[in-house]
Amino acid sequence: MILPIYTYGQPVLRKVARDIMPDEPELKTLIDNMWETLAQSEGIGLAAPQIGKDIRVVVIDLDPLAEDMPQYKDFRHVYINAHIIETDDEHTDQSEEGCLSLPGIHEKVTRATRIHVKYMDETFTPHDEWIEGYLARVMQHEFDHLDGHMFIDHISPLRKQLIKNKLKAISQGRMRCAYRVKPAMR
């Protein structure tokens, strides 16, 4: 089932999500719905807070980028109870980011190119890994959602001031996008 994506201004997007247990109700259905919602919205990542759930679940699908980045062919992963343990802040890059919860907004964000993460996959097998490159950027973006942050929290105060009216319009539901959304106010 395709779910509406919660947009800027929704309180769940600023809440720290909770870790879950393998017996979390309807988890498999939720993950299936997240995959379907992600595909329909043409995104590459989706965190549970973006569909109104305050739990630490993320899906990432980098396969659509495989033509330009062949290493991500068939890359589809579920991350449960994901936490960034450490970032290698000596090595960063700046790249433009967008977000399904911030339709129409794209800003340059500086992120570490290498991160240490701990998470569980959909079978609740634990993973402890160092991740590099573009996947590290995507993980930081999506895992930020689990900690109540959004990519606009990483831009300068001046840039944030310049997009203030766009943010207000999104929070009031005055935007158009090709997927279902649930704005904070209507």
PDB file of C-alpha atoms in Angstrom:
ATOM      1  CA  MET A   1       0.000   0.000   0.000  1.00  0.00           C
ATOM      2  CA  ILE A   2       1.306   3.437  -0.913  1.00  0.00           C
ATOM      3  CA  LEU A   3       1.447   5.647   2.152  1.00  0.00           C
ATOM      4  CA  PRO A   4       1.396   9.461   2.305  1.00  0.00           C
ATOM      5  CA  ILE A   5       4.745  11.075   2.997  1.00  0.00           C
ATOM      6  CA  TYR A   6       4.785  13.438   5.959  1.00  0.00           C
ATOM      7  CA  THR A   7       6.137  16.839   4.989  1.00  0.00           C
ATOM      8  CA  TYR A   8       8.014  19.590   6.796  1.00  0.00           C
ATOM      9  CA  GLY A   9       6.178  20.790   9.883  1.00  0.00           C
ATOM     10  CA  GLN A  10       4.885  17.376  10.937  1.00  0.00           C
ATOM     11  CA  PRO A  11       6.010  16.820  14.571  1.00  0.00           C
ATOM     12  CA  VAL A  12       7.063  13.184  13.940  1.00  0.00           C
ATOM     13  CA  LEU A  13       9.859  14.477  11.670  1.00  0.00           C
ATOM     14  CA  ARG A  14      11.472  16.215  14.659  1.00  0.00           C
ATOM     15  CA  LYS A  15      11.095  13.341  17.099  1.00  0.00           C
ATOM     16  CA  VAL A  16      13.883  10.878  17.948  1.00  0.00           C
ATOM     17  CA  ALA A  17      12.667   7.467  16.731  1.00  0.00           C
ATOM     18  CA  ARG A  18      12.757   4.446  19.002  1.00  0.00           C
ATOM     19  CA  ASP A  19      14.559   1.159  18.495  1.00  0.00           C
ATOM     20  CA  ILE A  20      12.263  -1.796  17.819  1.00  0.00           C
ATOM     21  CA  MET A  21      12.219  -5.504  18.620  1.00  0.00           C
ATOM     22  CA  PRO A  22      11.692  -8.377  16.144  1.00  0.00           C
ATOM     23  CA  ASP A  23       8.101  -8.705  17.377  1.00  0.00           C
ATOM     24  CA  GLU A  24       7.205  -5.141  16.293  1.00  0.00           C
ATOM     25  CA  PRO A  25       3.578  -5.390  15.088  1.00  0.00           C
ATOM     26  CA  GLU A  26       3.105  -5.520  11.320  1.00  0.00           C
ATOM     27  CA  LEU A  27       6.809  -4.892  10.618  1.00  0.00           C
ATOM     28  CA  LYS A  28       6.964  -6.900   7.393  1.00  0.00           C
ATOM     29  CA  THR A  29       3.853  -5.144   6.066  1.00  0.00           C
ATOM     30  CA  LEU A  30       5.305  -1.765   7.035  1.00  0.00           C
ATOM     31  CA  ILE A  31       8.571  -2.495   5.199  1.00  0.00           C
ATOM     32  CA  ASP A  32       6.673  -3.709   2.107  1.00  0.00           C
ATOM     33  CA  ASN A  33       4.591  -0.505   2.198  1.00  0.00           C
ATOM     34  CA  MET A  34       7.742   1.588   2.558  1.00  0.00           C
ATOM     35  CA  TRP A  35       9.252  -0.054  -0.544  1.00  0.00           C
ATOM     36  CA  GLU A  36       6.057   0.578  -2.501  1.00  0.00           C
ATOM     37  CA  THR A  37       5.840   4.188  -1.290  1.00  0.00           C
ATOM     38  CA  LEU A  38       9.506   4.804  -2.123  1.00  0.00           C
ATOM     39  CA  ALA A  39       9.100   3.422  -5.648  1.00  0.00           C
ATOM     40  CA  GLN A  40       5.958   5.460  -6.316  1.00  0.00           C
ATOM     41  CA  SER A  41       7.595   8.669  -5.094  1.00  0.00           C
ATOM     42  CA  GLU A  42      10.753   7.979  -7.154  1.00  0.00           C
ATOM     43  CA  GLY A  43      13.018   8.459  -4.151  1.00  0.00           C
ATOM     44  CA  ILE A  44      16.109   6.512  -3.148  1.00  0.00           C
ATOM     45  CA  GLY A  45      15.565   6.440   0.602  1.00  0.00           C
ATOM     46  CA  LEU A  46      12.698   6.552   3.050  1.00  0.00           C
ATOM     47  CA  ALA A  47      12.724   6.603   6.841  1.00  0.00           C
ATOM     48  CA  ALA A  48       9.763   5.490   8.951  1.00  0.00           C
ATOM     49  CA  PRO A  49       9.226   8.999  10.441  1.00  0.00           C
ATOM     50  CA  GLN A  50       8.527  10.182   6.890  1.00  0.00           C
ATOM     51  CA  ILE A  51       5.421   7.981   6.894  1.00  0.00           C
ATOM     52  CA  GLY A  52       4.421   8.975  10.422  1.00  0.00           C
ATOM     53  CA  LYS A  53       6.060   6.130  12.378  1.00  0.00           C
ATOM     54  CA  ASP A  54       8.496   7.018  15.170  1.00  0.00           C
ATOM     55  CA  ILE A  55      10.548   3.847  14.792  1.00  0.00           C
ATOM     56  CA  ARG A  56      14.094   3.266  13.507  1.00  0.00           C
ATOM     57  CA  VAL A  57      13.414   1.696  10.105  1.00  0.00           C
ATOM     58  CA  VAL A  58      14.913   2.901   6.813  1.00  0.00           C
ATOM     59  CA  VAL A  59      14.769   1.533   3.279  1.00  0.00           C
ATOM     60  CA  ILE A  60      17.362   2.533   0.671  1.00  0.00           C
ATOM     61  CA  ASP A  61      17.187   1.680  -3.027  1.00  0.00           C
ATOM     62  CA  LEU A  62      20.169   2.863  -5.068  1.00  0.00           C
ATOM     63  CA  ASP A  63      19.404   0.670  -8.094  1.00  0.00           C
ATOM     64  CA  PRO A  64      17.878   3.637 -10.000  1.00  0.00           C
ATOM     65  CA  LEU A  65      21.369   5.206  -9.958  1.00  0.00           C
ATOM     66  CA  ALA A  66      23.100   2.116 -11.384  1.00  0.00           C
ATOM     67  CA  GLU A  67      23.525   3.557 -14.871  1.00  0.00           C
ATOM     68  CA  ASP A  68      25.831   6.264 -13.469  1.00  0.00           C
ATOM     69  CA  MET A  69      27.038   4.256 -10.457  1.00  0.00           C
ATOM     70  CA  PRO A  70      27.229   0.570 -11.488  1.00  0.00           C
ATOM     71  CA  GLN A  71      28.325  -0.498  -7.993  1.00  0.00           C
ATOM     72  CA  TYR A  72      24.741   0.121  -6.840  1.00  0.00           C
ATOM     73  CA  LYS A  73      23.080  -2.245  -9.326  1.00  0.00           C
ATOM     74  CA  ASP A  74      20.342  -4.157  -7.434  1.00  0.00           C
ATOM     75  CA  PHE A  75      21.205  -2.311  -4.196  1.00  0.00           C
ATOM     76  CA  ARG A  76      18.097  -2.462  -1.971  1.00  0.00           C
ATOM     77  CA  HIS A  77      18.561  -2.636   1.787  1.00  0.00           C
ATOM     78  CA  VAL A  78      16.527  -2.358   4.966  1.00  0.00           C
ATOM     79  CA  TYR A  79      18.154  -0.787   8.029  1.00  0.00           C
ATOM     80  CA  ILE A  80      16.576  -1.396  11.437  1.00  0.00           C
ATOM     81  CA  ASN A  81      17.694   0.307  14.664  1.00  0.00           C
ATOM     82  CA  ALA A  82      20.369   2.115  12.681  1.00  0.00           C
ATOM     83  CA  HIS A  83      22.802   4.395  14.480  1.00  0.00           C
ATOM     84  CA  ILE A  84      25.820   6.328  13.241  1.00  0.00           C
ATOM     85  CA  ILE A  85      28.598   5.546  15.699  1.00  0.00           C
ATOM     86  CA  GLU A  86      31.288   7.772  14.224  1.00  0.00           C
ATOM     87  CA  THR A  87      31.924  10.031  11.251  1.00  0.00           C
ATOM     88  CA  ASP A  88      35.287  10.625   9.603  1.00  0.00           C
ATOM     89  CA  ASP A  89      35.019  14.413   9.568  1.00  0.00           C
ATOM     90  CA  GLU A  90      38.492  14.812   8.060  1.00  0.00           C
ATOM     91  CA  HIS A  91      37.072  13.656   4.720  1.00  0.00           C
ATOM     92  CA  THR A  92      33.940  15.480   3.588  1.00  0.00           C
ATOM     93  CA  ASP A  93      32.292  16.535   0.393  1.00  0.00           C
ATOM     94  CA  GLN A  94      29.516  18.902  -0.510  1.00  0.00           C
ATOM     95  CA  SER A  95      26.665  17.813  -2.730  1.00  0.00           C
ATOM     96  CA  GLU A  96      23.097  18.849  -3.428  1.00  0.00           C
ATOM     97  CA  GLU A  97      20.410  17.003  -1.503  1.00  0.00           C
ATOM     98  CA  GLY A  98      16.652  16.895  -1.696  1.00  0.00           C
ATOM     99  CA  CYS A  99      14.071  15.114   0.427  1.00  0.00           C
ATOM    100  CA  LEU A 100      10.631  13.637  -0.123  1.00  0.00           C
ATOM    101  CA  SER A 101       9.503  15.502   3.026  1.00  0.00           C
ATOM    102  CA  LEU A 102      10.738  18.806   1.557  1.00  0.00           C
ATOM    103  CA  PRO A 103       9.347  18.763  -1.997  1.00  0.00           C
ATOM    104  CA  GLY A 104      10.949  21.310  -4.302  1.00  0.00           C
ATOM    105  CA  ILE A 105      13.860  22.168  -2.011  1.00  0.00           C
ATOM    106  CA  HIS A 106      17.420  21.252  -2.945  1.00  0.00           C
ATOM    107  CA  GLU A 107      20.467  22.576  -1.111  1.00  0.00           C
ATOM    108  CA  LYS A 108      24.185  21.811  -0.951  1.00  0.00           C
ATOM    109  CA  VAL A 109      25.061  19.880   2.198  1.00  0.00           C
ATOM    110  CA  THR A 110      28.499  18.961   3.525  1.00  0.00           C
ATOM    111  CA  ARG A 111      28.738  15.419   4.849  1.00  0.00           C
ATOM    112  CA  ALA A 112      31.434  12.971   5.874  1.00  0.00           C
ATOM    113  CA  THR A 113      32.460  10.594   3.082  1.00  0.00           C
ATOM    114  CA  ARG A 114      33.066   7.765   5.564  1.00  0.00           C
ATOM    115  CA  ILE A 115      30.910   6.699   8.517  1.00  0.00           C
ATOM    116  CA  HIS A 116      30.790   3.900  11.077  1.00  0.00           C
ATOM    117  CA  VAL A 117      27.267   2.479  11.443  1.00  0.00           C
ATOM    118  CA  LYS A 118      25.525  -0.206  13.451  1.00  0.00           C
ATOM    119  CA  TYR A 119      22.174  -1.583  12.370  1.00  0.00           C
ATOM    120  CA  MET A 120      20.154  -4.738  11.872  1.00  0.00           C
ATOM    121  CA  ASP A 121      18.834  -6.017   8.585  1.00  0.00           C
ATOM    122  CA  GLU A 122      15.266  -7.238   8.058  1.00  0.00           C
ATOM    123  CA  THR A 123      16.148 -10.602   9.656  1.00  0.00           C
ATOM    124  CA  PHE A 124      17.487  -8.727  12.723  1.00  0.00           C
ATOM    125  CA  THR A 125      21.032  -9.837  11.948  1.00  0.00           C
ATOM    126  CA  PRO A 126      23.363  -7.216  13.464  1.00  0.00           C
ATOM    127  CA  HIS A 127      25.851  -5.315  11.286  1.00  0.00           C
ATOM    128  CA  ASP A 128      28.770  -3.115  12.338  1.00  0.00           C
ATOM    129  CA  GLU A 129      30.372  -1.484   9.280  1.00  0.00           C
ATOM    130  CA  TRP A 130      32.347   1.419   7.921  1.00  0.00           C
ATOM    131  CA  ILE A 131      30.534   2.821   4.875  1.00  0.00           C
ATOM    132  CA  GLU A 132      32.110   5.101   2.262  1.00  0.00           C
ATOM    133  CA  GLY A 133      31.131   7.239  -0.692  1.00  0.00           C
ATOM    134  CA  TYR A 134      27.646   8.019  -1.915  1.00  0.00           C
ATOM    135  CA  LEU A 135      25.997   5.386   0.288  1.00  0.00           C
ATOM    136  CA  ALA A 136      27.515   7.116   3.332  1.00  0.00           C
ATOM    137  CA  ARG A 137      25.795  10.356   2.257  1.00  0.00           C
ATOM    138  CA  VAL A 138      22.437   8.649   1.742  1.00  0.00           C
ATOM    139  CA  MET A 139      22.695   6.855   5.083  1.00  0.00           C
ATOM    140  CA  GLN A 140      23.506  10.095   6.889  1.00  0.00           C
ATOM    141  CA  HIS A 141      20.520  11.787   5.252  1.00  0.00           C
ATOM    142  CA  GLU A 142      18.109   8.956   6.077  1.00  0.00           C
ATOM    143  CA  PHE A 143      19.494   8.213   9.554  1.00  0.00           C
ATOM    144  CA  ASP A 144      19.157  11.940  10.366  1.00  0.00           C
ATOM    145  CA  HIS A 145      15.397  11.409  10.073  1.00  0.00           C
ATOM    146  CA  LEU A 146      15.635   8.807  12.846  1.00  0.00           C
ATOM    147  CA  ASP A 147      17.182  11.416  15.135  1.00  0.00           C
ATOM    148  CA  GLY A 148      14.673  14.169  14.372  1.00  0.00           C
ATOM    149  CA  HIS A 149      16.897  16.025  11.899  1.00  0.00           C
ATOM    150  CA  MET A 150      16.488  17.045   8.267  1.00  0.00           C
ATOM    151  CA  PHE A 151      19.055  18.036   5.661  1.00  0.00           C
ATOM    152  CA  ILE A 152      18.127  21.707   6.015  1.00  0.00           C
ATOM    153  CA  ASP A 153      19.581  21.561   9.545  1.00  0.00           C
ATOM    154  CA  HIS A 154      23.004  21.301   7.855  1.00  0.00           C
ATOM    155  CA  ILE A 155      22.741  24.450   5.731  1.00  0.00           C
ATOM    156  CA  SER A 156      23.851  27.943   6.693  1.00  0.00           C
ATOM    157  CA  PRO A 157      21.489  30.318   8.522  1.00  0.00           C
ATOM    158  CA  LEU A 158      21.547  32.556   5.441  1.00  0.00           C
ATOM    159  CA  ARG A 159      20.456  29.721   3.107  1.00  0.00           C
ATOM    160  CA  LYS A 160      17.767  28.720   5.601  1.00  0.00           C
ATOM    161  CA  GLN A 161      16.497  32.306   5.681  1.00  0.00           C
ATOM    162  CA  LEU A 162      16.350  32.319   1.877  1.00  0.00           C
ATOM    163  CA  ILE A 163      14.105  29.221   1.811  1.00  0.00           C
ATOM    164  CA  LYS A 164      11.945  30.284   4.781  1.00  0.00           C
ATOM    165  CA  ASN A 165       8.897  31.042   2.617  1.00  0.00           C
ATOM    166  CA  LYS A 166       9.184  27.695   0.804  1.00  0.00           C
ATOM    167  CA  LEU A 167       9.327  25.888   4.169  1.00  0.00           C
ATOM    168  CA  LYS A 168       6.258  27.783   5.372  1.00  0.00           C
ATOM    169  CA  ALA A 169       4.368  26.870   2.194  1.00  0.00           C
ATOM    170  CA  ILE A 170       5.276  23.178   2.611  1.00  0.00           C
ATOM    171  CA  SER A 171       4.155  23.169   6.251  1.00  0.00           C
ATOM    172  CA  GLN A 172       0.841  24.692   5.162  1.00  0.00           C
ATOM    173  CA  GLY A 173       0.324  22.181   2.353  1.00  0.00           C
ATOM    174  CA  ARG A 174       0.797  24.797  -0.374  1.00  0.00           C
ATOM    175  CA  MET A 175       2.999  22.747  -2.697  1.00  0.00           C
ATOM    176  CA  ARG A 176       2.595  20.330  -5.547  1.00  0.00           C
ATOM    177  CA  CYS A 177       4.301  17.010  -5.925  1.00  0.00           C
ATOM    178  CA  ALA A 178       3.720  13.779  -7.814  1.00  0.00           C
ATOM    179  CA  TYR A 179       3.181  11.642  -4.692  1.00  0.00           C
ATOM    180  CA  ARG A 180       0.759  11.596  -1.783  1.00  0.00           C
ATOM    181  CA  VAL A 181       1.728  13.821   1.148  1.00  0.00           C
ATOM    182  CA  LYS A 182       0.451  14.591   4.613  1.00  0.00           C
ATOM    183  CA  PRO A 183       1.277  18.233   5.392  1.00  0.00           C
ATOM    184  CA  ALA A 184       1.321  19.617   8.933  1.00  0.00           C
ATOM    185  CA  MET A 185      -1.613  21.982   8.301  1.00  0.00           C
ATOM    186  CA  ARG A 186      -4.384  22.113   5.741  1.00  0.00           C
TER     187      ARG A 186
END
